[in-house]
Amino acid sequence: MTAPAARSLVLDAQALSLLLRNDRQMITRIEAARRTGVPVLVSALTIVEAVYGKTDTARLHWVLSRLQVQEVTPADSITAVRLLHDAGDLHGHKYAIDALVAAMALRSPPPVLVLTSDRDDWRKLCGDRMQVKDV
């Protein structure tokens, strides 16, 4: 059985980083989503996590203009705390940003597809509530 087509595409830090570096495979995935009307979402936190000193600022602004940047809300914080608790009391920086991005993804129109390099973390946090694909 195949998974239903995604209605939301969420990028984690590695996915955004690849897009910023003009990775052809990532560009193809984003363009495919755009052609089918699937919004490409990125958390404001993901931007901070993905950008480093050599990131071209003009490219960053151009890429972000083509994505839907999502704010972190107080409700996301509460949801993230619950996700961390439910996943076995995970804590610390390693999981905090992923949990907040997962909370944003969970409030996005389902089914949600997440492009990530941290597949195991997303499975711990969200189980089967969204599709997770490696970048």
Coordinates of N, CA, C and O in Angstrom, one line a residue:
M1 N 0.8 -1.2 0.0 CA 0.0 0.0 0.0 C 0.9 1.2 0.0 O 1.8 1.3 0.8
T2 N 0.6 2.2 -0.8 CA 1.4 3.4 -0.9 C 0.8 4.5 0.0 O -0.4 4.5 0.3
A3 N 1.7 5.4 0.5 CA 1.2 6.4 1.4 C 0.5 7.5 0.6 O 0.7 7.7 -0.6
P4 N -0.5 8.1 1.2 CA -1.3 9.2 0.5 C -0.3 10.3 0.1 O 0.7 10.6 0.8
A5 N -0.7 11.0 -0.9 CA 0.1 12.2 -1.3 C 0.2 13.2 -0.2 O -0.8 13.5 0.4
A6 N 1.3 13.8 -0.1 CA 1.5 14.8 1.0 C 0.7 16.1 0.6 O 0.6 16.5 -0.5
R7 N 0.2 16.7 1.7 CA -0.4 18.0 1.6 C 0.4 19.1 2.1 O 0.1 20.3 2.0
S8 N 1.5 18.7 2.8 CA 2.5 19.6 3.4 C 3.8 19.0 3.3 O 4.0 17.8 3.6
L9 N 4.8 19.8 3.0 CA 6.2 19.3 2.9 C 7.0 20.2 3.9 O 7.0 21.4 3.8
V10 N 7.7 19.5 4.8 CA 8.4 20.2 5.9 C 9.9 19.9 5.7 O 10.3 18.7 5.5
L11 N 10.7 20.9 5.7 CA 12.2 20.8 5.6 C 12.8 20.9 6.9 O 12.5 21.8 7.7
D12 N 13.8 19.9 7.2 CA 14.6 20.1 8.4 C 15.8 20.9 8.0 O 16.0 21.3 6.9
A13 N 16.8 21.0 9.0 CA 17.9 21.8 8.7 C 18.8 21.3 7.6 O 19.3 22.1 6.8
Q14 N 19.0 20.0 7.5 CA 19.8 19.4 6.5 C 19.1 19.6 5.1 O 19.8 20.0 4.1
A15 N 17.8 19.5 5.0 CA 17.1 19.7 3.8 C 17.2 21.1 3.3 O 17.5 21.4 2.2
L16 N 17.1 22.1 4.3 CA 17.2 23.5 3.9 C 18.7 23.8 3.5 O 18.9 24.5 2.6
S17 N 19.6 23.2 4.2 CA 21.0 23.4 3.9 C 21.3 23.0 2.5 O 22.0 23.7 1.7
L18 N 20.8 21.8 2.1 CA 21.0 21.3 0.7 C 20.4 22.3 -0.3 O 21.0 22.5 -1.3
L19 N 19.2 22.8 0.0 CA 18.6 23.7 -0.9 C 19.4 25.0 -1.0 O 19.6 25.5 -2.1
L20 N 19.9 25.5 0.1 CA 20.8 26.7 0.1 C 22.1 26.4 -0.7 O 22.6 27.4 -1.3
R21 N 22.5 25.2 -0.8 CA 23.8 24.9 -1.5 C 23.4 24.5 -3.0 O 24.3 24.0 -3.7
N22 N 22.2 24.7 -3.4 CA 21.8 24.4 -4.8 C 21.9 23.0 -5.1 O 22.2 22.6 -6.3
D23 N 21.6 22.1 -4.2 CA 21.6 20.6 -4.5 C 20.5 20.3 -5.5 O 19.3 20.6 -5.2
R24 N 20.8 19.7 -6.6 CA 19.9 19.4 -7.7 C 18.7 18.5 -7.2 O 17.6 18.7 -7.6
Q25 N 19.0 17.5 -6.5 CA 18.0 16.6 -6.0 C 17.0 17.3 -5.1 O 15.8 17.1 -5.2
M26 N 17.5 18.1 -4.2 CA 16.6 18.9 -3.3 C 15.7 19.9 -4.1 O 14.5 20.0 -3.9
I27 N 16.4 20.6 -5.1 CA 15.6 21.5 -5.9 C 14.5 20.8 -6.7 O 13.4 21.3 -6.8
T28 N 14.8 19.6 -7.2 CA 13.8 18.8 -7.9 C 12.7 18.5 -7.0 O 11.5 18.6 -7.4
R29 N 12.9 18.0 -5.8 CA 11.9 17.7 -4.8 C 11.0 18.9 -4.5 O 9.8 18.8 -4.5
I30 N 11.6 20.1 -4.3 CA 10.9 21.3 -4.0 C 10.0 21.7 -5.2 O 8.8 22.1 -5.0
E31 N 10.6 21.7 -6.4 CA 9.8 22.1 -7.6 C 8.6 21.1 -7.8 O 7.6 21.5 -8.2
A32 N 8.8 19.8 -7.5 CA 7.7 18.8 -7.7 C 6.6 19.2 -6.7 O 5.4 19.1 -7.1
A33 N 7.0 19.5 -5.5 CA 5.9 19.9 -4.5 C 5.2 21.1 -5.0 O 4.0 21.2 -5.0
R34 N 5.9 22.1 -5.4 CA 5.3 23.4 -5.9 C 4.4 23.1 -7.0 O 3.3 23.7 -7.1
R35 N 4.8 22.3 -8.0 CA 3.9 22.0 -9.2 C 2.6 21.4 -8.8 O 1.6 21.6 -9.5
T36 N 2.6 20.6 -7.7 CA 1.4 19.9 -7.3 C 0.6 20.7 -6.2 O -0.4 20.2 -5.7
G37 N 1.1 21.9 -5.9 CA 0.4 22.8 -5.0 C 0.6 22.5 -3.5 O -0.1 22.9 -2.7
V38 N 1.7 21.7 -3.3 CA 2.0 21.3 -1.9 C 2.9 22.4 -1.3 O 3.9 22.7 -1.8
P39 N 2.4 23.1 -0.2 CA 3.3 24.1 0.4 C 4.5 23.5 1.0 O 4.5 22.4 1.6
V40 N 5.6 24.2 0.8 CA 6.9 23.8 1.4 C 7.2 24.7 2.6 O 7.3 25.9 2.5
L41 N 7.2 24.1 3.8 CA 7.3 24.8 5.1 C 8.6 24.6 5.7 O 9.2 23.5 5.6
V42 N 9.1 25.7 6.4 CA 10.3 25.6 7.1 C 10.1 26.4 8.4 O 9.5 27.5 8.4
S43 N 10.5 25.9 9.5 CA 10.4 26.6 10.8 C 11.4 27.7 10.9 O 12.5 27.6 10.3
A44 N 11.1 28.8 11.5 CA 12.1 29.9 11.8 C 13.3 29.4 12.5 O 14.4 29.8 12.2
L45 N 13.1 28.4 13.3 CA 14.2 27.7 14.0 C 15.2 27.0 13.1 O 16.4 27.0 13.3
T46 N 14.6 26.4 12.1 CA 15.3 25.6 11.1 C 16.3 26.5 10.4 O 17.4 26.1 10.1
I47 N 15.9 27.7 10.1 CA 16.8 28.7 9.4 C 18.0 28.9 10.2 O 19.2 28.8 9.7
V48 N 17.9 29.1 11.5 CA 19.0 29.4 12.4 C 19.9 28.2 12.4 O 21.1 28.3 12.4
E49 N 19.3 27.0 12.5 CA 20.1 25.8 12.5 C 20.8 25.5 11.2 O 22.0 24.9 11.3
A50 N 20.3 25.8 10.1 CA 20.9 25.5 8.8 C 21.9 26.4 8.3 O 22.8 26.0 7.5
V51 N 21.8 27.7 8.7 CA 22.7 28.7 8.1 C 24.0 28.7 8.9 O 24.0 28.6 10.1
Y52 N 25.1 28.9 8.2 CA 26.4 29.0 8.8 C 27.2 30.1 8.0 O 26.7 30.7 7.1
G53 N 28.4 30.5 8.5 CA 29.1 31.6 8.0 C 29.3 31.7 6.5 O 29.4 32.8 6.0
K54 N 29.4 30.6 5.8 CA 29.6 30.7 4.4 C 28.3 30.7 3.6 O 28.3 30.7 2.3
T55 N 27.2 30.8 4.2 CA 25.9 30.8 3.5 C 25.8 32.2 2.8 O 26.0 33.2 3.4
D56 N 25.4 32.1 1.5 CA 25.2 33.4 0.8 C 23.9 34.0 1.2 O 22.9 33.4 1.0
T57 N 24.0 35.2 1.7 CA 22.8 35.9 2.3 C 21.8 36.2 1.2 O 20.6 36.0 1.5
A58 N 22.2 36.6 0.0 CA 21.3 36.9 -1.0 C 20.5 35.6 -1.4 O 19.3 35.6 -1.6
R59 N 21.2 34.5 -1.5 CA 20.6 33.2 -1.8 C 19.6 32.8 -0.7 O 18.5 32.3 -1.0
L60 N 20.0 33.0 0.5 CA 19.2 32.7 1.7 C 17.8 33.4 1.6 O 16.8 32.8 1.6
H61 N 17.9 34.7 1.3 CA 16.7 35.5 1.2 C 15.8 35.0 0.0 O 14.6 35.0 0.1
W62 N 16.5 34.7 -1.1 CA 15.7 34.3 -2.3 C 15.0 32.9 -2.0 O 13.8 32.8 -2.3
V63 N 15.8 32.0 -1.4 CA 15.2 30.7 -1.1 C 14.0 30.8 -0.1 O 13.0 30.2 -0.3
L64 N 14.2 31.6 0.9 CA 13.2 31.8 1.9 C 11.9 32.5 1.3 O 10.8 32.2 1.7
S65 N 12.1 33.3 0.3 CA 11.0 34.0 -0.3 C 10.1 33.0 -1.1 O 8.9 33.2 -1.4
R66 N 10.6 31.8 -1.4 CA 9.9 30.7 -2.1 C 9.3 29.7 -1.2 O 8.7 28.7 -1.6
L67 N 9.6 29.8 0.1 CA 9.1 28.8 1.1 C 8.1 29.5 2.1 O 8.0 30.8 2.1
Q68 N 7.4 28.8 2.8 CA 6.5 29.3 3.8 C 7.2 29.2 5.2 O 7.3 28.1 5.7
V69 N 7.8 30.3 5.7 CA 8.5 30.3 7.0 C 7.4 30.3 8.1 O 6.6 31.3 8.1
Q70 N 7.5 29.4 9.0 CA 6.5 29.3 10.1 C 7.1 29.7 11.4 O 8.2 29.4 11.7
E71 N 6.3 30.5 12.1 CA 6.8 31.0 13.4 C 6.7 29.9 14.4 O 5.9 28.9 14.2
V72 N 7.4 30.0 15.5 CA 7.3 29.1 16.6 C 6.2 29.7 17.6 O 6.4 30.9 17.9
T73 N 5.2 29.0 17.9 CA 4.2 29.5 18.7 C 4.3 29.0 20.2 O 4.9 28.0 20.4
P74 N 3.6 29.7 21.1 CA 3.6 29.1 22.5 C 2.9 27.7 22.5 O 3.4 26.8 23.2
A75 N 1.9 27.5 21.7 CA 1.3 26.1 21.6 C 2.3 25.1 21.1 O 2.3 24.0 21.5
D76 N 3.2 25.5 20.1 CA 4.3 24.6 19.7 C 5.2 24.2 20.8 O 5.6 23.0 20.9
S77 N 5.5 25.1 21.7 CA 6.3 24.8 22.9 C 5.7 23.7 23.7 O 6.4 22.8 24.2
I78 N 4.4 23.9 24.0 CA 3.7 22.9 24.8 C 3.7 21.5 24.1 O 3.9 20.5 24.7
T79 N 3.4 21.6 22.8 CA 3.3 20.3 22.1 C 4.7 19.7 22.1 O 4.8 18.4 22.2
A80 N 5.8 20.5 21.9 CA 7.1 19.9 21.9 C 7.5 19.2 23.2 O 8.1 18.2 23.2
V81 N 7.1 19.9 24.3 CA 7.3 19.3 25.6 C 6.6 17.9 25.7 O 7.2 16.9 26.2
R82 N 5.4 17.9 25.2 CA 4.6 16.6 25.3 C 5.3 15.5 24.4 O 5.4 14.4 24.8
L83 N 5.7 15.9 23.2 CA 6.4 15.0 22.3 C 7.7 14.4 22.9 O 7.9 13.2 22.9
L84 N 8.4 15.3 23.6 CA 9.7 14.9 24.2 C 9.4 13.9 25.4 O 10.0 12.9 25.5
H85 N 8.3 14.2 26.1 CA 7.9 13.3 27.3 C 7.5 12.0 26.7 O 7.9 10.9 27.2
D86 N 6.6 12.0 25.7 CA 6.0 10.8 25.2 C 7.1 9.9 24.5 O 6.9 8.7 24.4
A87 N 8.2 10.5 24.1 CA 9.2 9.8 23.4 C 10.2 9.2 24.4 O 11.3 8.7 24.0
G88 N 9.9 9.3 25.7 CA 10.8 8.7 26.7 C 11.6 9.7 27.5 O 12.8 9.5 27.8
D89 N 11.0 10.9 27.7 CA 11.7 12.0 28.4 C 13.0 12.4 27.7 O 14.0 12.6 28.4
L90 N 13.0 12.6 26.4 CA 14.1 13.1 25.7 C 14.3 14.6 26.1 O 13.3 15.2 26.4
H91 N 15.5 15.0 26.0 CA 15.8 16.4 26.4 C 17.1 16.9 25.8 O 17.8 16.1 25.2
G92 N 17.3 18.2 26.0 CA 18.6 18.8 25.5 C 18.5 19.3 24.1 O 17.5 19.1 23.4
H93 N 19.6 20.0 23.7 CA 19.6 20.7 22.4 C 19.4 19.7 21.3 O 18.7 20.0 20.3
K94 N 19.9 18.5 21.4 CA 19.8 17.5 20.3 C 18.3 17.3 19.9 O 18.0 17.1 18.7
Y95 N 17.4 17.3 20.8 CA 16.0 17.0 20.5 C 15.1 18.3 20.6 O 14.0 18.2 20.0
A96 N 15.5 19.4 21.2 CA 14.7 20.5 21.4 C 14.2 21.1 20.1 O 13.0 21.3 19.9
I97 N 15.1 21.4 19.2 CA 14.7 22.0 17.9 C 13.9 21.1 17.1 O 12.8 21.4 16.6
D98 N 14.3 19.8 17.1 CA 13.5 18.8 16.3 C 12.1 18.7 16.9 O 11.1 18.6 16.1
A99 N 11.9 18.8 18.2 CA 10.6 18.7 18.8 C 9.8 19.9 18.4 O 8.6 19.8 18.2
L100 N 10.4 21.1 18.4 CA 9.6 22.3 18.1 C 9.2 22.3 16.6 O 8.1 22.7 16.2
V101 N 10.1 21.8 15.7 CA 9.8 21.7 14.3 C 8.7 20.6 14.1 O 7.8 20.8 13.3
A102 N 8.8 19.5 14.8 CA 7.8 18.5 14.8 C 6.4 19.0 15.2 O 5.4 18.7 14.6
A103 N 6.4 19.9 16.2 CA 5.1 20.5 16.6 C 4.5 21.3 15.5 O 3.3 21.3 15.3
M104 N 5.4 22.1 14.8 CA 4.9 22.9 13.7 C 4.4 22.0 12.6 O 3.4 22.2 12.0
A105 N 5.1 20.9 12.3 CA 4.7 19.9 11.3 C 3.3 19.3 11.6 O 2.5 19.1 10.8
L106 N 3.1 19.0 12.9 CA 1.9 18.4 13.3 C 0.7 19.3 13.2 O -0.4 18.9 13.1
R107 N 0.9 20.6 13.2 CA -0.2 21.6 12.9 C -0.4 21.9 11.5 O -1.3 22.7 11.1
S108 N 0.4 21.3 10.6 CA 0.3 21.5 9.2 C -0.7 20.6 8.6 O -1.0 19.5 9.1
P109 N -1.3 21.0 7.4 CA -2.3 20.1 6.8 C -1.8 18.7 6.5 O -0.8 18.6 5.8
P110 N -2.4 17.6 7.1 CA -1.9 16.3 6.8 C -2.4 15.8 5.5 O -3.4 16.3 4.9
P111 N -1.8 14.8 4.9 CA -0.6 14.1 5.4 C 0.7 15.0 5.2 O 0.8 15.7 4.2
V112 N 1.6 14.9 6.2 CA 2.8 15.7 6.1 C 4.0 14.8 5.7 O 4.1 13.7 6.3
L113 N 4.8 15.3 4.9 CA 6.1 14.7 4.5 C 7.2 15.5 5.0 O 7.2 16.7 4.8
V114 N 8.1 14.9 5.8 CA 9.3 15.6 6.3 C 10.5 15.1 5.6 O 10.7 13.9 5.6
L115 N 11.3 16.0 5.1 CA 12.6 15.7 4.6 C 13.7 16.0 5.6 O 13.8 17.1 6.0
T116 N 14.4 14.9 6.0 CA 15.3 15.1 7.2 C 16.5 14.2 7.1 O 16.5 13.2 6.3
S117 N 17.5 14.5 7.8 CA 18.7 13.7 8.0 C 18.6 13.0 9.3 O 19.5 12.2 9.6
D118 N 17.6 13.3 10.1 CA 17.4 12.7 11.5 C 16.2 11.8 11.5 O 15.3 12.0 12.4
R119 N 16.1 10.9 10.7 CA 14.9 10.0 10.6 C 14.6 9.4 11.9 O 13.4 9.3 12.3
D120 N 15.6 8.9 12.6 CA 15.3 8.2 13.9 C 14.7 9.2 14.9 O 13.8 8.8 15.7
D121 N 15.2 10.4 15.0 CA 14.7 11.4 15.9 C 13.2 11.7 15.6 O 12.4 11.7 16.5
W122 N 12.9 11.8 14.3 CA 11.5 12.1 14.0 C 10.6 10.9 14.3 O 9.5 11.1 14.7
R123 N 11.1 9.7 14.1 CA 10.3 8.6 14.4 C 10.0 8.5 15.9 O 8.9 8.2 16.3
K124 N 11.0 8.8 16.7 CA 10.8 8.8 18.2 C 9.8 9.9 18.6 O 9.0 9.6 19.4
L125 N 9.9 11.0 17.9 CA 9.0 12.1 18.3 C 7.6 12.0 17.8 O 6.6 12.4 18.4
C126 N 7.4 11.5 16.6 CA 6.1 11.5 15.9 C 5.5 10.2 15.5 O 4.4 10.1 15.1
G127 N 6.3 9.1 15.7 CA 5.8 7.8 15.3 C 5.4 7.8 13.9 O 6.1 8.2 13.0
D128 N 4.2 7.3 13.6 CA 3.7 7.3 12.2 C 2.7 8.4 11.9 O 2.0 8.2 10.9
R129 N 2.8 9.5 12.6 CA 1.8 10.6 12.4 C 2.2 11.4 11.1 O 1.4 12.2 10.7
M130 N 3.4 11.1 10.6 CA 3.8 11.8 9.3 C 4.7 10.9 8.6 O 5.3 10.0 9.1
Q131 N 4.9 11.2 7.3 CA 5.8 10.5 6.5 C 7.2 11.1 6.7 O 7.3 12.3 6.7
V132 N 8.2 10.3 6.8 CA 9.6 10.8 7.0 C 10.5 10.2 5.9 O 10.5 9.0 5.7
K133 N 11.2 11.1 5.2 CA 12.1 10.6 4.1 C 13.5 11.2 4.4 O 13.6 12.4 4.8
D134 N 14.5 10.4 4.1 CA 15.9 10.9 4.2 C 16.2 11.8 3.1 O 15.7 11.7 2.0
V135 N 17.1 12.7 3.4 CA 17.7 13.6 2.4 C 19.1 13.2 2.0 O 19.7 12.4 2.8

